[in-house]
Amino acid sequence: MRKIVSLFSVLMLFCALAYGQARTVTGVVRDEKGNPIPLATIREAGRSTTTVADGNGMFSIKINSSKLIISSSGFTEREVEVSDGFQTIILTANQNLQEVVVTALGIRRKSESIGYSTTRVSPEQITAGRSANLAQSLSGKVSGLTISNTSAAVNATPRIVLRGLRSLTGDNTALIVLDGVPVPANTINYLNPNDVDRIDVLKGGQAATLFGPEGVNGALVITTKKGSQKPQITITHSSNYEQLAYLPKTQHSFGSGSAYGSSIDEDFHPAENQQYGPRYDGSIRPLGRQLQDGSVQLVPYSDIENVRRKYWATGYTGQSDVSYRAGDATGNFYVSFQNLSSKGIVEGDRFNRNSFRINSNKMYGKFNLSFDANYTWDHANRTATDFYFWSLNSASWAPIDQYRDWRNNKFGDLSGYFNDYVDNPWWLLDNSRNDTRNNYFNGNVKLSYKPIKSLEFTLRAALANTNTYVTSYANNYRYTGYTRSSAFVNYFNNNYDRVLTGTGRSSVARNDRT
């Protein structure tokens, strides 16, 4: 009996020693979508033993008990029972907690520890309107951020200004930072919005302390998507239609004329660019001068409702996307492709863009190797003229839609166009164009070494390259001899009484273009 008691005491002692012996637990902390949670805090339950996960959510801790408490800013704290083998711990997002902010070089800090204003834009906000341009997708989502379109072209470059203008003559645009690396401002034009995981907007000149003088106007820190623990394939397509919103307000009561005459009828001139002529009365009047074959364009002298809107087409943009993401405890992988095809509100303008992205990350012991790259190629064909300006320089009683077929309509041909001072905008649209092809590459490689949990060495190399090929052409045109002759110029003076039956006129000197 005494031997049995002694044996039992020895066994109990061994069990106590085994229980009190420290063991190493390794694992990764992820969110509900499978994305790693960097800088999560791992603490042994009931003890002060604590460690912090690295940038990929990986951790290693020596504990004596069997329970861990995991916490991170923006997530609900969780207590877990650890078992043998590699641990994968999932935390649930908590919207009531403050989130971390991505700053310079991809460093994440709690928002309350930063001494300047920041705003985070989520991927759901970025893709809500299915905008083809990443900058335009930020419009109206960040206070103090102004997104301005520079033109009505199919591939116009938006202008990005944070908290107003800081210089009257210098550059006021915000700095663009992609995956921790400052990049050229045009990078935001060719990035696929569906590849973006988050955008942290660093407002004010305090960003200059992080990025140098280039950050004095603030910075947009863009983080692209990475792989996930669960393999995911995503296929999407969206179609957007756009129309002209508004035009400058103009009067619709008076027609062509310069107000040079001594009476209201003498103010009328059928080839005049200005609209200071007589009030519209619905009568049949000549529009333009007599052509060489003797023909005259006669139309009702009355306002055509919304006539200038006929210059503008309905725009269309179609986006097709496919992406794949996967990963495990030691690395992750993300790849995507997008095709964008756009037709502008300026008739004949076309834009096509293809974008390919690959992001990869791999752990090798205490080394972490990551690679992010984007290659985009696009093709734009658009008018080289200020079509908006030319479209406004026509009288509201002119049937401008009839001049679209300038090849077959003699009144649409430049020699027969009614306006003495402005060429047919449709002719300019077809005969003066820019054809642009771009190839963009943007990538960076990062190697990190973490000998101890409180020290990390990072080596980073980045490249941004743009190749642009532009072909511009403007077809020449030779006016007919008759158009340049005095017979063409004097038509109105010699035929005013015949055209305007029942009205008289005196000789009026006019400054006509020959």
PDB file of N, CA and C in Angstrom, residues 155-212:
ATOM      1  N   ASN A 155     -10.957  60.162 -71.275  1.00  0.00           N
ATOM      2  CA  ASN A 155      -9.916  59.776 -70.316  1.00  0.00           C
ATOM      3  C   ASN A 155      -9.296  61.005 -69.660  1.00  0.00           C
ATOM      4  N   ALA A 156     -10.142  61.925 -69.234  1.00  0.00           N
ATOM      5  CA  ALA A 156      -9.657  63.162 -68.623  1.00  0.00           C
ATOM      6  C   ALA A 156      -8.965  62.866 -67.301  1.00  0.00           C
ATOM      7  N   THR A 157      -7.927  63.644 -67.007  1.00  0.00           N
ATOM      8  CA  THR A 157      -7.183  63.488 -65.761  1.00  0.00           C
ATOM      9  C   THR A 157      -7.783  64.376 -64.677  1.00  0.00           C
ATOM     10  N   PRO A 158      -8.323  63.805 -63.603  1.00  0.00           N
ATOM     11  CA  PRO A 158      -8.894  64.643 -62.541  1.00  0.00           C
ATOM     12  C   PRO A 158      -7.787  65.361 -61.765  1.00  0.00           C
ATOM     13  N   ARG A 159      -8.157  66.487 -61.184  1.00  0.00           N
ATOM     14  CA  ARG A 159      -7.241  67.258 -60.346  1.00  0.00           C
ATOM     15  C   ARG A 159      -7.653  67.058 -58.890  1.00  0.00           C
ATOM     16  N   ILE A 160      -6.681  66.706 -58.036  1.00  0.00           N
ATOM     17  CA  ILE A 160      -6.960  66.360 -56.648  1.00  0.00           C
ATOM     18  C   ILE A 160      -6.336  67.412 -55.743  1.00  0.00           C
ATOM     19  N   VAL A 161      -7.171  68.088 -54.954  1.00  0.00           N
ATOM     20  CA  VAL A 161      -6.701  69.123 -54.036  1.00  0.00           C
ATOM     21  C   VAL A 161      -7.289  68.854 -52.658  1.00  0.00           C
ATOM     22  N   LEU A 162      -6.435  68.866 -51.636  1.00  0.00           N
ATOM     23  CA  LEU A 162      -6.852  68.665 -50.256  1.00  0.00           C
ATOM     24  C   LEU A 162      -6.815  69.986 -49.497  1.00  0.00           C
ATOM     25  N   ARG A 163      -7.957  70.345 -48.921  1.00  0.00           N
ATOM     26  CA  ARG A 163      -8.058  71.546 -48.088  1.00  0.00           C
ATOM     27  C   ARG A 163      -7.622  72.817 -48.802  1.00  0.00           C
ATOM     28  N   GLY A 164      -8.039  72.967 -50.033  1.00  0.00           N
ATOM     29  CA  GLY A 164      -7.856  74.225 -50.734  1.00  0.00           C
ATOM     30  C   GLY A 164      -6.465  74.443 -51.301  1.00  0.00           C
ATOM     31  N   LEU A 165      -6.315  75.587 -51.983  1.00  0.00           N
ATOM     32  CA  LEU A 165      -5.060  75.932 -52.649  1.00  0.00           C
ATOM     33  C   LEU A 165      -4.080  76.516 -51.643  1.00  0.00           C
ATOM     34  N   ARG A 166      -2.824  76.090 -51.742  1.00  0.00           N
ATOM     35  CA  ARG A 166      -1.783  76.573 -50.841  1.00  0.00           C
ATOM     36  C   ARG A 166      -0.781  77.467 -51.574  1.00  0.00           C
ATOM     37  N   SER A 167      -0.879  77.474 -52.893  1.00  0.00           N
ATOM     38  CA  SER A 167       0.046  78.296 -53.669  1.00  0.00           C
ATOM     39  C   SER A 167      -0.687  78.833 -54.888  1.00  0.00           C
ATOM     40  N   LEU A 168      -0.438  80.098 -55.227  1.00  0.00           N
ATOM     41  CA  LEU A 168      -1.090  80.696 -56.384  1.00  0.00           C
ATOM     42  C   LEU A 168      -0.451  80.246 -57.683  1.00  0.00           C
ATOM     43  N   THR A 169       0.827  79.911 -57.647  1.00  0.00           N
ATOM     44  CA  THR A 169       1.543  79.564 -58.873  1.00  0.00           C
ATOM     45  C   THR A 169       2.096  78.145 -58.873  1.00  0.00           C
ATOM     46  N   GLY A 170       2.195  77.514 -57.709  1.00  0.00           N
ATOM     47  CA  GLY A 170       2.795  76.186 -57.627  1.00  0.00           C
ATOM     48  C   GLY A 170       1.780  75.069 -57.793  1.00  0.00           C
ATOM     49  N   ASP A 171       2.241  73.837 -57.565  1.00  0.00           N
ATOM     50  CA  ASP A 171       1.403  72.657 -57.675  1.00  0.00           C
ATOM     51  C   ASP A 171       0.670  72.432 -56.354  1.00  0.00           C
ATOM     52  N   ASN A 172      -0.659  72.343 -56.419  1.00  0.00           N
ATOM     53  CA  ASN A 172      -1.466  72.171 -55.218  1.00  0.00           C
ATOM     54  C   ASN A 172      -2.037  70.764 -55.092  1.00  0.00           C
ATOM     55  N   THR A 173      -1.656  69.867 -55.970  1.00  0.00           N
ATOM     56  CA  THR A 173      -2.238  68.532 -55.954  1.00  0.00           C
ATOM     57  C   THR A 173      -1.638  67.685 -54.835  1.00  0.00           C
ATOM     58  N   ALA A 174      -2.438  66.741 -54.326  1.00  0.00           N
ATOM     59  CA  ALA A 174      -2.006  65.880 -53.231  1.00  0.00           C
ATOM     60  C   ALA A 174      -1.035  64.813 -53.740  1.00  0.00           C
ATOM     61  N   LEU A 175      -0.184  64.329 -52.842  1.00  0.00           N
ATOM     62  CA  LEU A 175       0.769  63.272 -53.161  1.00  0.00           C
ATOM     63  C   LEU A 175       0.052  61.927 -53.199  1.00  0.00           C
ATOM     64  N   ILE A 176       0.412  61.088 -54.155  1.00  0.00           N
ATOM     65  CA  ILE A 176      -0.165  59.751 -54.276  1.00  0.00           C
ATOM     66  C   ILE A 176       0.875  58.740 -53.792  1.00  0.00           C
ATOM     67  N   VAL A 177       0.487  57.888 -52.842  1.00  0.00           N
ATOM     68  CA  VAL A 177       1.368  56.852 -52.294  1.00  0.00           C
ATOM     69  C   VAL A 177       0.700  55.505 -52.515  1.00  0.00           C
ATOM     70  N   LEU A 178       1.392  54.610 -53.215  1.00  0.00           N
ATOM     71  CA  LEU A 178       0.842  53.296 -53.549  1.00  0.00           C
ATOM     72  C   LEU A 178       1.642  52.210 -52.845  1.00  0.00           C
ATOM     73  N   ASP A 179       0.992  51.468 -51.955  1.00  0.00           N
ATOM     74  CA  ASP A 179       1.628  50.378 -51.214  1.00  0.00           C
ATOM     75  C   ASP A 179       2.923  50.824 -50.554  1.00  0.00           C
ATOM     76  N   GLY A 180       2.869  52.018 -49.945  1.00  0.00           N
ATOM     77  CA  GLY A 180       4.007  52.531 -49.189  1.00  0.00           C
ATOM     78  C   GLY A 180       5.030  53.292 -49.987  1.00  0.00           C
ATOM     79  N   VAL A 181       4.844  53.442 -51.311  1.00  0.00           N
ATOM     80  CA  VAL A 181       5.833  54.102 -52.158  1.00  0.00           C
ATOM     81  C   VAL A 181       5.205  55.305 -52.856  1.00  0.00           C
ATOM     82  N   PRO A 182       5.771  56.523 -52.736  1.00  0.00           N
ATOM     83  CA  PRO A 182       5.273  57.670 -53.507  1.00  0.00           C
ATOM     84  C   PRO A 182       5.405  57.403 -55.002  1.00  0.00           C
ATOM     85  N   VAL A 183       4.354  57.699 -55.743  1.00  0.00           N
ATOM     86  CA  VAL A 183       4.323  57.420 -57.181  1.00  0.00           C
ATOM     87  C   VAL A 183       3.896  58.672 -57.927  1.00  0.00           C
ATOM     88  N   PRO A 184       4.108  58.736 -59.248  1.00  0.00           N
ATOM     89  CA  PRO A 184       3.665  59.902 -60.029  1.00  0.00           C
ATOM     90  C   PRO A 184       2.161  60.111 -59.923  1.00  0.00           C
ATOM     91  N   ALA A 185       1.748  61.376 -60.105  1.00  0.00           N
ATOM     92  CA  ALA A 185       0.332  61.726 -59.937  1.00  0.00           C
ATOM     93  C   ALA A 185      -0.564  61.006 -60.931  1.00  0.00           C
ATOM     94  N   ASN A 186      -0.037  60.668 -62.132  1.00  0.00           N
ATOM     95  CA  ASN A 186      -0.888  60.014 -63.131  1.00  0.00           C
ATOM     96  C   ASN A 186      -1.191  58.564 -62.789  1.00  0.00           C
ATOM     97  N   THR A 187      -0.539  58.019 -61.749  1.00  0.00           N
ATOM     98  CA  THR A 187      -0.778  56.623 -61.379  1.00  0.00           C
ATOM     99  C   THR A 187      -2.230  56.383 -61.026  1.00  0.00           C
ATOM    100  N   ILE A 188      -2.867  57.356 -60.393  1.00  0.00           N
ATOM    101  CA  ILE A 188      -4.250  57.174 -59.952  1.00  0.00           C
ATOM    102  C   ILE A 188      -5.209  57.070 -61.126  1.00  0.00           C
ATOM    103  N   ASN A 189      -4.762  57.489 -62.332  1.00  0.00           N
ATOM    104  CA  ASN A 189      -5.631  57.425 -63.507  1.00  0.00           C
ATOM    105  C   ASN A 189      -5.767  56.019 -64.065  1.00  0.00           C
ATOM    106  N   TYR A 190      -4.748  55.191 -63.892  1.00  0.00           N
ATOM    107  CA  TYR A 190      -4.807  53.872 -64.517  1.00  0.00           C
ATOM    108  C   TYR A 190      -4.957  52.732 -63.516  1.00  0.00           C
ATOM    109  N   LEU A 191      -5.065  53.024 -62.225  1.00  0.00           N
ATOM    110  CA  LEU A 191      -5.295  51.958 -61.260  1.00  0.00           C
ATOM    111  C   LEU A 191      -6.722  51.447 -61.361  1.00  0.00           C
ATOM    112  N   ASN A 192      -6.877  50.153 -61.220  1.00  0.00           N
ATOM    113  CA  ASN A 192      -8.201  49.534 -61.204  1.00  0.00           C
ATOM    114  C   ASN A 192      -8.823  49.751 -59.826  1.00  0.00           C
ATOM    115  N   PRO A 193      -9.945  50.476 -59.714  1.00  0.00           N
ATOM    116  CA  PRO A 193     -10.552  50.708 -58.397  1.00  0.00           C
ATOM    117  C   PRO A 193     -10.887  49.424 -57.653  1.00  0.00           C
ATOM    118  N   ASN A 194     -11.145  48.336 -58.356  1.00  0.00           N
ATOM    119  CA  ASN A 194     -11.486  47.067 -57.713  1.00  0.00           C
ATOM    120  C   ASN A 194     -10.281  46.399 -57.048  1.00  0.00           C
ATOM    121  N   ASP A 195      -9.072  46.882 -57.351  1.00  0.00           N
ATOM    122  CA  ASP A 195      -7.866  46.326 -56.733  1.00  0.00           C
ATOM    123  C   ASP A 195      -7.524  47.007 -55.410  1.00  0.00           C
ATOM    124  N   VAL A 196      -8.231  48.071 -55.075  1.00  0.00           N
ATOM    125  CA  VAL A 196      -7.885  48.868 -53.901  1.00  0.00           C
ATOM    126  C   VAL A 196      -8.581  48.309 -52.663  1.00  0.00           C
ATOM    127  N   ASP A 197      -7.779  48.079 -51.616  1.00  0.00           N
ATOM    128  CA  ASP A 197      -8.322  47.574 -50.352  1.00  0.00           C
ATOM    129  C   ASP A 197      -8.734  48.716 -49.423  1.00  0.00           C
ATOM    130  N   ARG A 198      -7.986  49.820 -49.444  1.00  0.00           N
ATOM    131  CA  ARG A 198      -8.315  50.968 -48.623  1.00  0.00           C
ATOM    132  C   ARG A 198      -7.516  52.164 -49.094  1.00  0.00           C
ATOM    133  N   ILE A 199      -8.039  53.355 -48.779  1.00  0.00           N
ATOM    134  CA  ILE A 199      -7.327  54.604 -49.038  1.00  0.00           C
ATOM    135  C   ILE A 199      -7.355  55.421 -47.761  1.00  0.00           C
ATOM    136  N   ASP A 200      -6.180  55.769 -47.264  1.00  0.00           N
ATOM    137  CA  ASP A 200      -6.065  56.625 -46.100  1.00  0.00           C
ATOM    138  C   ASP A 200      -5.671  58.017 -46.572  1.00  0.00           C
ATOM    139  N   VAL A 201      -6.541  58.978 -46.288  1.00  0.00           N
ATOM    140  CA  VAL A 201      -6.309  60.359 -46.706  1.00  0.00           C
ATOM    141  C   VAL A 201      -5.658  61.110 -45.559  1.00  0.00           C
ATOM    142  N   LEU A 202      -4.409  61.511 -45.744  1.00  0.00           N
ATOM    143  CA  LEU A 202      -3.665  62.278 -44.747  1.00  0.00           C
ATOM    144  C   LEU A 202      -3.762  63.746 -45.122  1.00  0.00           C
ATOM    145  N   LYS A 203      -4.497  64.502 -44.332  1.00  0.00           N
ATOM    146  CA  LYS A 203      -4.794  65.876 -44.690  1.00  0.00           C
ATOM    147  C   LYS A 203      -3.760  66.841 -44.109  1.00  0.00           C
ATOM    148  N   GLY A 204      -3.530  67.904 -44.833  1.00  0.00           N
ATOM    149  CA  GLY A 204      -2.694  68.974 -44.308  1.00  0.00           C
ATOM    150  C   GLY A 204      -1.213  68.764 -44.516  1.00  0.00           C
ATOM    151  N   GLY A 205      -0.448  69.814 -44.163  1.00  0.00           N
ATOM    152  CA  GLY A 205       0.995  69.804 -44.367  1.00  0.00           C
ATOM    153  C   GLY A 205       1.749  68.865 -43.459  1.00  0.00           C
ATOM    154  N   GLN A 206       1.078  68.301 -42.430  1.00  0.00           N
ATOM    155  CA  GLN A 206       1.786  67.377 -41.546  1.00  0.00           C
ATOM    156  C   GLN A 206       2.276  66.143 -42.291  1.00  0.00           C
ATOM    157  N   ALA A 207       1.640  65.847 -43.420  1.00  0.00           N
ATOM    158  CA  ALA A 207       2.096  64.703 -44.206  1.00  0.00           C
ATOM    159  C   ALA A 207       3.495  64.914 -44.757  1.00  0.00           C
ATOM    160  N   ALA A 208       3.933  66.173 -44.805  1.00  0.00           N
ATOM    161  CA  ALA A 208       5.282  66.461 -45.300  1.00  0.00           C
ATOM    162  C   ALA A 208       6.343  65.872 -44.380  1.00  0.00           C
ATOM    163  N   THR A 209       6.018  65.731 -43.104  1.00  0.00           N
ATOM    164  CA  THR A 209       6.985  65.146 -42.171  1.00  0.00           C
ATOM    165  C   THR A 209       7.193  63.670 -42.457  1.00  0.00           C
ATOM    166  N   LEU A 210       6.241  63.054 -43.136  1.00  0.00           N
ATOM    167  CA  LEU A 210       6.356  61.639 -43.473  1.00  0.00           C
ATOM    168  C   LEU A 210       6.962  61.426 -44.853  1.00  0.00           C
ATOM    169  N   PHE A 211       6.594  62.289 -45.803  1.00  0.00           N
ATOM    170  CA  PHE A 211       6.999  62.070 -47.190  1.00  0.00           C
ATOM    171  C   PHE A 211       7.902  63.163 -47.740  1.00  0.00           C
ATOM    172  N   GLY A 212       8.278  64.143 -46.928  1.00  0.00           N
ATOM    173  CA  GLY A 212       9.123  65.213 -47.416  1.00  0.00           C
ATOM    174  C   GLY A 212       8.309  66.323 -48.049  1.00  0.00           C
TER     175      GLY A 212
END
